[in-house]
Amino acid sequence: KIWIDSGSLDIPVIIPKARQLTDVLIEKGYKYGEELAFFEEKSAAHGELDWAGRVEYPFVMWRGGSNGDVKKIVFDTYTVQDEKTGKIHCYLNPVAEYGNGMKYSLYTAAKYEVINKDDGEIKADGEINFTSKKDIEILIRYMGNEWKKIVKYEDFKDKLEK
């Protein structure tokens, strides 16, 4: 089993590389949520203090993984700046917390649909692209459940309009 994790405050190159590695492993046939999990934690940095707050999750995975008992879903949003191009990437990161203590990003396991398509789009990995300065309403589906999340342009405005 493989656990990949990063924080949204990590060194800028880590998040895209962690996402690329996750994609490659999924393409090679690893079952996401069973054999492979990826966790992005909002406002966490690359260091021991932040790692200590999430070190238990890979051990739960290696002990048996998620048991299908989703206790809670948290919808984080954040930005990452591409260190080569300077482009700002906006993300919706639904994080599932399971009854057995497992916690990881749903990433491509969730399915996303933008309801107001004239105002934006979302990729399969949760990357958001605003096509107007309006909020985007997104439908998220996972394991037979559906949630609506409004992603506010205002939350990203300062970084997008620099």
PDB file of C-alpha atoms in Angstrom:
ATOM      1  CA  LYS A   1       0.000   0.000   0.000  1.00  0.00           C
ATOM      2  CA  ILE A   2       1.168   3.492  -0.834  1.00  0.00           C
ATOM      3  CA  TRP A   3       0.466   6.705   1.079  1.00  0.00           C
ATOM      4  CA  ILE A   4       1.239  10.110  -0.483  1.00  0.00           C
ATOM      5  CA  ASP A   5       0.722  13.339   1.382  1.00  0.00           C
ATOM      6  CA  SER A   6       1.464  17.037   1.240  1.00  0.00           C
ATOM      7  CA  GLY A   7       0.322  20.259   2.814  1.00  0.00           C
ATOM      8  CA  SER A   8      -0.991  23.261   0.928  1.00  0.00           C
ATOM      9  CA  LEU A   9       1.907  25.305   2.366  1.00  0.00           C
ATOM     10  CA  ASP A  10       4.537  22.785   1.236  1.00  0.00           C
ATOM     11  CA  ILE A  11       7.364  23.743  -1.064  1.00  0.00           C
ATOM     12  CA  PRO A  12       5.471  24.786  -4.253  1.00  0.00           C
ATOM     13  CA  VAL A  13       6.872  21.970  -6.365  1.00  0.00           C
ATOM     14  CA  ILE A  14       5.713  19.217  -3.961  1.00  0.00           C
ATOM     15  CA  ILE A  15       1.935  19.388  -4.523  1.00  0.00           C
ATOM     16  CA  PRO A  16       2.049  19.082  -8.338  1.00  0.00           C
ATOM     17  CA  LYS A  17       4.639  16.290  -8.082  1.00  0.00           C
ATOM     18  CA  ALA A  18       2.575  14.461  -5.445  1.00  0.00           C
ATOM     19  CA  ARG A  19      -0.512  14.750  -7.674  1.00  0.00           C
ATOM     20  CA  GLN A  20       1.475  13.525 -10.721  1.00  0.00           C
ATOM     21  CA  LEU A  21       2.794  10.523  -8.791  1.00  0.00           C
ATOM     22  CA  THR A  22      -0.730   9.698  -7.605  1.00  0.00           C
ATOM     23  CA  ASP A  23      -2.022   9.881 -11.196  1.00  0.00           C
ATOM     24  CA  VAL A  24       0.753   7.595 -12.477  1.00  0.00           C
ATOM     25  CA  LEU A  25       0.024   4.998  -9.794  1.00  0.00           C
ATOM     26  CA  ILE A  26      -3.724   5.100 -10.554  1.00  0.00           C
ATOM     27  CA  GLU A  27      -2.913   4.613 -14.259  1.00  0.00           C
ATOM     28  CA  LYS A  28      -0.758   1.616 -13.299  1.00  0.00           C
ATOM     29  CA  GLY A  29      -3.800   0.039 -11.645  1.00  0.00           C
ATOM     30  CA  TYR A  30      -3.502   0.877  -7.960  1.00  0.00           C
ATOM     31  CA  LYS A  31      -6.980   1.080  -6.403  1.00  0.00           C
ATOM     32  CA  TYR A  32      -7.476   4.519  -4.932  1.00  0.00           C
ATOM     33  CA  GLY A  33      -8.662   4.390  -1.328  1.00  0.00           C
ATOM     34  CA  GLU A  34      -7.567   0.765  -0.923  1.00  0.00           C
ATOM     35  CA  GLU A  35      -3.990   0.355  -2.179  1.00  0.00           C
ATOM     36  CA  LEU A  36      -3.221   4.034  -2.660  1.00  0.00           C
ATOM     37  CA  ALA A  37      -4.260   7.160  -0.809  1.00  0.00           C
ATOM     38  CA  PHE A  38      -3.359  10.816  -1.226  1.00  0.00           C
ATOM     39  CA  PHE A  39      -3.908  13.447   1.426  1.00  0.00           C
ATOM     40  CA  GLU A  40      -3.531  17.198   0.998  1.00  0.00           C
ATOM     41  CA  GLU A  41      -3.926  19.129   4.189  1.00  0.00           C
ATOM     42  CA  LYS A  42      -4.886  22.783   3.996  1.00  0.00           C
ATOM     43  CA  SER A  43      -2.507  25.165   5.772  1.00  0.00           C
ATOM     44  CA  ALA A  44       0.064  22.467   6.523  1.00  0.00           C
ATOM     45  CA  ALA A  45       3.756  22.909   5.750  1.00  0.00           C
ATOM     46  CA  HIS A  46       6.681  20.618   5.004  1.00  0.00           C
ATOM     47  CA  GLY A  47       7.895  19.928   8.522  1.00  0.00           C
ATOM     48  CA  GLU A  48       7.745  17.680  11.553  1.00  0.00           C
ATOM     49  CA  LEU A  49       5.098  19.652  13.455  1.00  0.00           C
ATOM     50  CA  ASP A  50       2.588  19.374  10.617  1.00  0.00           C
ATOM     51  CA  TRP A  51       3.540  15.758   9.843  1.00  0.00           C
ATOM     52  CA  ALA A  52       2.872  14.888  13.494  1.00  0.00           C
ATOM     53  CA  GLY A  53      -0.737  16.011  13.077  1.00  0.00           C
ATOM     54  CA  ARG A  54      -1.377  13.488  10.306  1.00  0.00           C
ATOM     55  CA  VAL A  55       1.113  10.661  10.852  1.00  0.00           C
ATOM     56  CA  GLU A  56      -1.616   8.273  12.055  1.00  0.00           C
ATOM     57  CA  TYR A  57      -3.499   8.201   8.713  1.00  0.00           C
ATOM     58  CA  PRO A  58      -1.046   6.044   6.726  1.00  0.00           C
ATOM     59  CA  PHE A  59      -0.878   3.590   9.627  1.00  0.00           C
ATOM     60  CA  VAL A  60      -4.665   3.244   9.578  1.00  0.00           C
ATOM     61  CA  MET A  61      -4.454   2.628   5.830  1.00  0.00           C
ATOM     62  CA  TRP A  62      -1.745   0.008   6.190  1.00  0.00           C
ATOM     63  CA  ARG A  63      -3.758  -1.634   8.992  1.00  0.00           C
ATOM     64  CA  GLY A  64      -6.798  -2.020   6.766  1.00  0.00           C
ATOM     65  CA  GLY A  65      -7.776   1.236   5.100  1.00  0.00           C
ATOM     66  CA  SER A  66     -11.123   2.930   4.975  1.00  0.00           C
ATOM     67  CA  ASN A  67     -14.006   0.769   6.060  1.00  0.00           C
ATOM     68  CA  GLY A  68     -16.629   2.548   3.963  1.00  0.00           C
ATOM     69  CA  ASP A  69     -18.075   4.247   7.044  1.00  0.00           C
ATOM     70  CA  VAL A  70     -17.684   7.912   6.041  1.00  0.00           C
ATOM     71  CA  LYS A  71     -18.115   9.912   9.225  1.00  0.00           C
ATOM     72  CA  LYS A  72     -17.583  13.367   7.765  1.00  0.00           C
ATOM     73  CA  ILE A  73     -16.571  15.192   4.572  1.00  0.00           C
ATOM     74  CA  VAL A  74     -14.678  18.479   4.787  1.00  0.00           C
ATOM     75  CA  PHE A  75     -14.405  20.648   1.680  1.00  0.00           C
ATOM     76  CA  ASP A  76     -11.139  22.590   1.672  1.00  0.00           C
ATOM     77  CA  THR A  77     -10.173  25.127  -0.969  1.00  0.00           C
ATOM     78  CA  TYR A  78      -6.725  26.567  -1.523  1.00  0.00           C
ATOM     79  CA  THR A  79      -4.311  27.819  -4.168  1.00  0.00           C
ATOM     80  CA  VAL A  80      -0.885  26.738  -5.331  1.00  0.00           C
ATOM     81  CA  GLN A  81       1.383  28.922  -7.435  1.00  0.00           C
ATOM     82  CA  ASP A  82       3.352  27.168 -10.176  1.00  0.00           C
ATOM     83  CA  GLU A  83       6.948  28.081  -9.399  1.00  0.00           C
ATOM     84  CA  LYS A  84       7.982  28.001 -13.084  1.00  0.00           C
ATOM     85  CA  THR A  85       5.107  29.884 -14.729  1.00  0.00           C
ATOM     86  CA  GLY A  86       3.733  31.827 -11.764  1.00  0.00           C
ATOM     87  CA  LYS A  87       0.211  30.620 -12.638  1.00  0.00           C
ATOM     88  CA  ILE A  88      -2.180  30.263  -9.718  1.00  0.00           C
ATOM     89  CA  HIS A  89      -3.986  26.909  -9.499  1.00  0.00           C
ATOM     90  CA  CYS A  90      -7.192  26.796  -7.430  1.00  0.00           C
ATOM     91  CA  TYR A  91      -8.314  23.517  -5.847  1.00  0.00           C
ATOM     92  CA  LEU A  92     -11.364  22.017  -4.205  1.00  0.00           C
ATOM     93  CA  ASN A  93     -10.139  19.259  -1.903  1.00  0.00           C
ATOM     94  CA  PRO A  94     -12.881  17.091  -0.377  1.00  0.00           C
ATOM     95  CA  VAL A  95     -11.406  15.174   2.564  1.00  0.00           C
ATOM     96  CA  ALA A  96     -13.185  12.072   3.846  1.00  0.00           C
ATOM     97  CA  GLU A  97     -12.934  11.095   7.496  1.00  0.00           C
ATOM     98  CA  TYR A  98     -13.884   7.488   8.242  1.00  0.00           C
ATOM     99  CA  GLY A  99     -15.155   5.896  11.433  1.00  0.00           C
ATOM    100  CA  ASN A 100     -11.939   3.906  11.867  1.00  0.00           C
ATOM    101  CA  GLY A 101      -9.710   7.020  11.893  1.00  0.00           C
ATOM    102  CA  MET A 102      -8.712   6.954   8.219  1.00  0.00           C
ATOM    103  CA  LYS A 103      -8.633  10.375   6.550  1.00  0.00           C
ATOM    104  CA  TYR A 104      -7.616  11.224   2.997  1.00  0.00           C
ATOM    105  CA  SER A 105      -8.411  13.454   0.029  1.00  0.00           C
ATOM    106  CA  LEU A 106     -11.085  12.039  -2.258  1.00  0.00           C
ATOM    107  CA  TYR A 107      -9.123  13.436  -5.219  1.00  0.00           C
ATOM    108  CA  THR A 108     -10.271  11.596  -8.379  1.00  0.00           C
ATOM    109  CA  ALA A 109     -12.458   9.143  -6.419  1.00  0.00           C
ATOM    110  CA  ALA A 110     -15.075  11.894  -6.192  1.00  0.00           C
ATOM    111  CA  LYS A 111     -16.909  13.025  -9.311  1.00  0.00           C
ATOM    112  CA  TYR A 112     -17.380  16.736  -9.865  1.00  0.00           C
ATOM    113  CA  GLU A 113     -19.903  18.694 -11.903  1.00  0.00           C
ATOM    114  CA  VAL A 114     -20.166  22.470 -12.224  1.00  0.00           C
ATOM    115  CA  ILE A 115     -23.811  23.538 -12.165  1.00  0.00           C
ATOM    116  CA  ASN A 116     -23.277  27.088 -13.480  1.00  0.00           C
ATOM    117  CA  LYS A 117     -20.952  26.136 -16.356  1.00  0.00           C
ATOM    118  CA  ASP A 118     -20.689  29.697 -17.721  1.00  0.00           C
ATOM    119  CA  ASP A 119     -18.795  30.744 -14.599  1.00  0.00           C
ATOM    120  CA  GLY A 120     -16.205  28.000 -14.339  1.00  0.00           C
ATOM    121  CA  GLU A 121     -15.099  24.430 -14.666  1.00  0.00           C
ATOM    122  CA  ILE A 122     -13.515  21.751 -12.516  1.00  0.00           C
ATOM    123  CA  LYS A 123     -11.128  18.992 -13.541  1.00  0.00           C
ATOM    124  CA  ALA A 124     -11.343  15.395 -12.355  1.00  0.00           C
ATOM    125  CA  ASP A 125      -8.663  16.112  -9.725  1.00  0.00           C
ATOM    126  CA  GLY A 126     -10.559  19.065  -8.198  1.00  0.00           C
ATOM    127  CA  GLU A 127      -8.667  21.875  -9.939  1.00  0.00           C
ATOM    128  CA  ILE A 128     -11.020  24.825 -10.411  1.00  0.00           C
ATOM    129  CA  ASN A 129     -10.911  27.311 -13.275  1.00  0.00           C
ATOM    130  CA  PHE A 130     -12.982  30.456 -12.862  1.00  0.00           C
ATOM    131  CA  THR A 131     -14.137  31.785 -16.249  1.00  0.00           C
ATOM    132  CA  SER A 132     -15.901  34.765 -14.688  1.00  0.00           C
ATOM    133  CA  LYS A 133     -15.676  36.660 -11.416  1.00  0.00           C
ATOM    134  CA  LYS A 134     -18.711  34.821 -10.065  1.00  0.00           C
ATOM    135  CA  ASP A 135     -19.014  32.009  -7.544  1.00  0.00           C
ATOM    136  CA  ILE A 136     -19.100  28.457  -8.886  1.00  0.00           C
ATOM    137  CA  GLU A 137     -21.633  25.910  -7.648  1.00  0.00           C
ATOM    138  CA  ILE A 138     -20.194  22.395  -7.745  1.00  0.00           C
ATOM    139  CA  LEU A 139     -21.945  19.065  -7.272  1.00  0.00           C
ATOM    140  CA  ILE A 140     -19.667  16.447  -5.671  1.00  0.00           C
ATOM    141  CA  ARG A 141     -20.557  12.729  -5.772  1.00  0.00           C
ATOM    142  CA  TYR A 142     -18.909   9.984  -3.778  1.00  0.00           C
ATOM    143  CA  MET A 143     -20.108   6.518  -2.705  1.00  0.00           C
ATOM    144  CA  GLY A 144     -23.761   7.253  -3.486  1.00  0.00           C
ATOM    145  CA  ASN A 145     -23.720  10.606  -1.669  1.00  0.00           C
ATOM    146  CA  GLU A 146     -24.054  14.076  -3.173  1.00  0.00           C
ATOM    147  CA  TRP A 147     -23.043  17.450  -1.821  1.00  0.00           C
ATOM    148  CA  LYS A 148     -23.291  20.941  -3.269  1.00  0.00           C
ATOM    149  CA  LYS A 149     -20.443  23.299  -2.592  1.00  0.00           C
ATOM    150  CA  ILE A 150     -20.336  26.953  -3.562  1.00  0.00           C
ATOM    151  CA  VAL A 151     -16.773  28.000  -4.276  1.00  0.00           C
ATOM    152  CA  LYS A 152     -16.563  31.739  -3.811  1.00  0.00           C
ATOM    153  CA  TYR A 153     -14.539  33.753  -6.291  1.00  0.00           C
ATOM    154  CA  GLU A 154     -13.911  36.264  -3.509  1.00  0.00           C
ATOM    155  CA  ASP A 155     -11.879  33.610  -1.613  1.00  0.00           C
ATOM    156  CA  PHE A 156      -9.409  33.448  -4.526  1.00  0.00           C
ATOM    157  CA  LYS A 157      -9.674  37.028  -5.823  1.00  0.00           C
ATOM    158  CA  ASP A 158      -6.525  38.438  -4.207  1.00  0.00           C
ATOM    159  CA  LYS A 159      -4.303  35.740  -5.702  1.00  0.00           C
ATOM    160  CA  LEU A 160      -6.005  35.528  -9.095  1.00  0.00           C
ATOM    161  CA  GLU A 161      -6.023  39.272  -9.743  1.00  0.00           C
ATOM    162  CA  LYS A 162      -2.373  40.003  -8.880  1.00  0.00           C
TER     163      LYS A 162
END
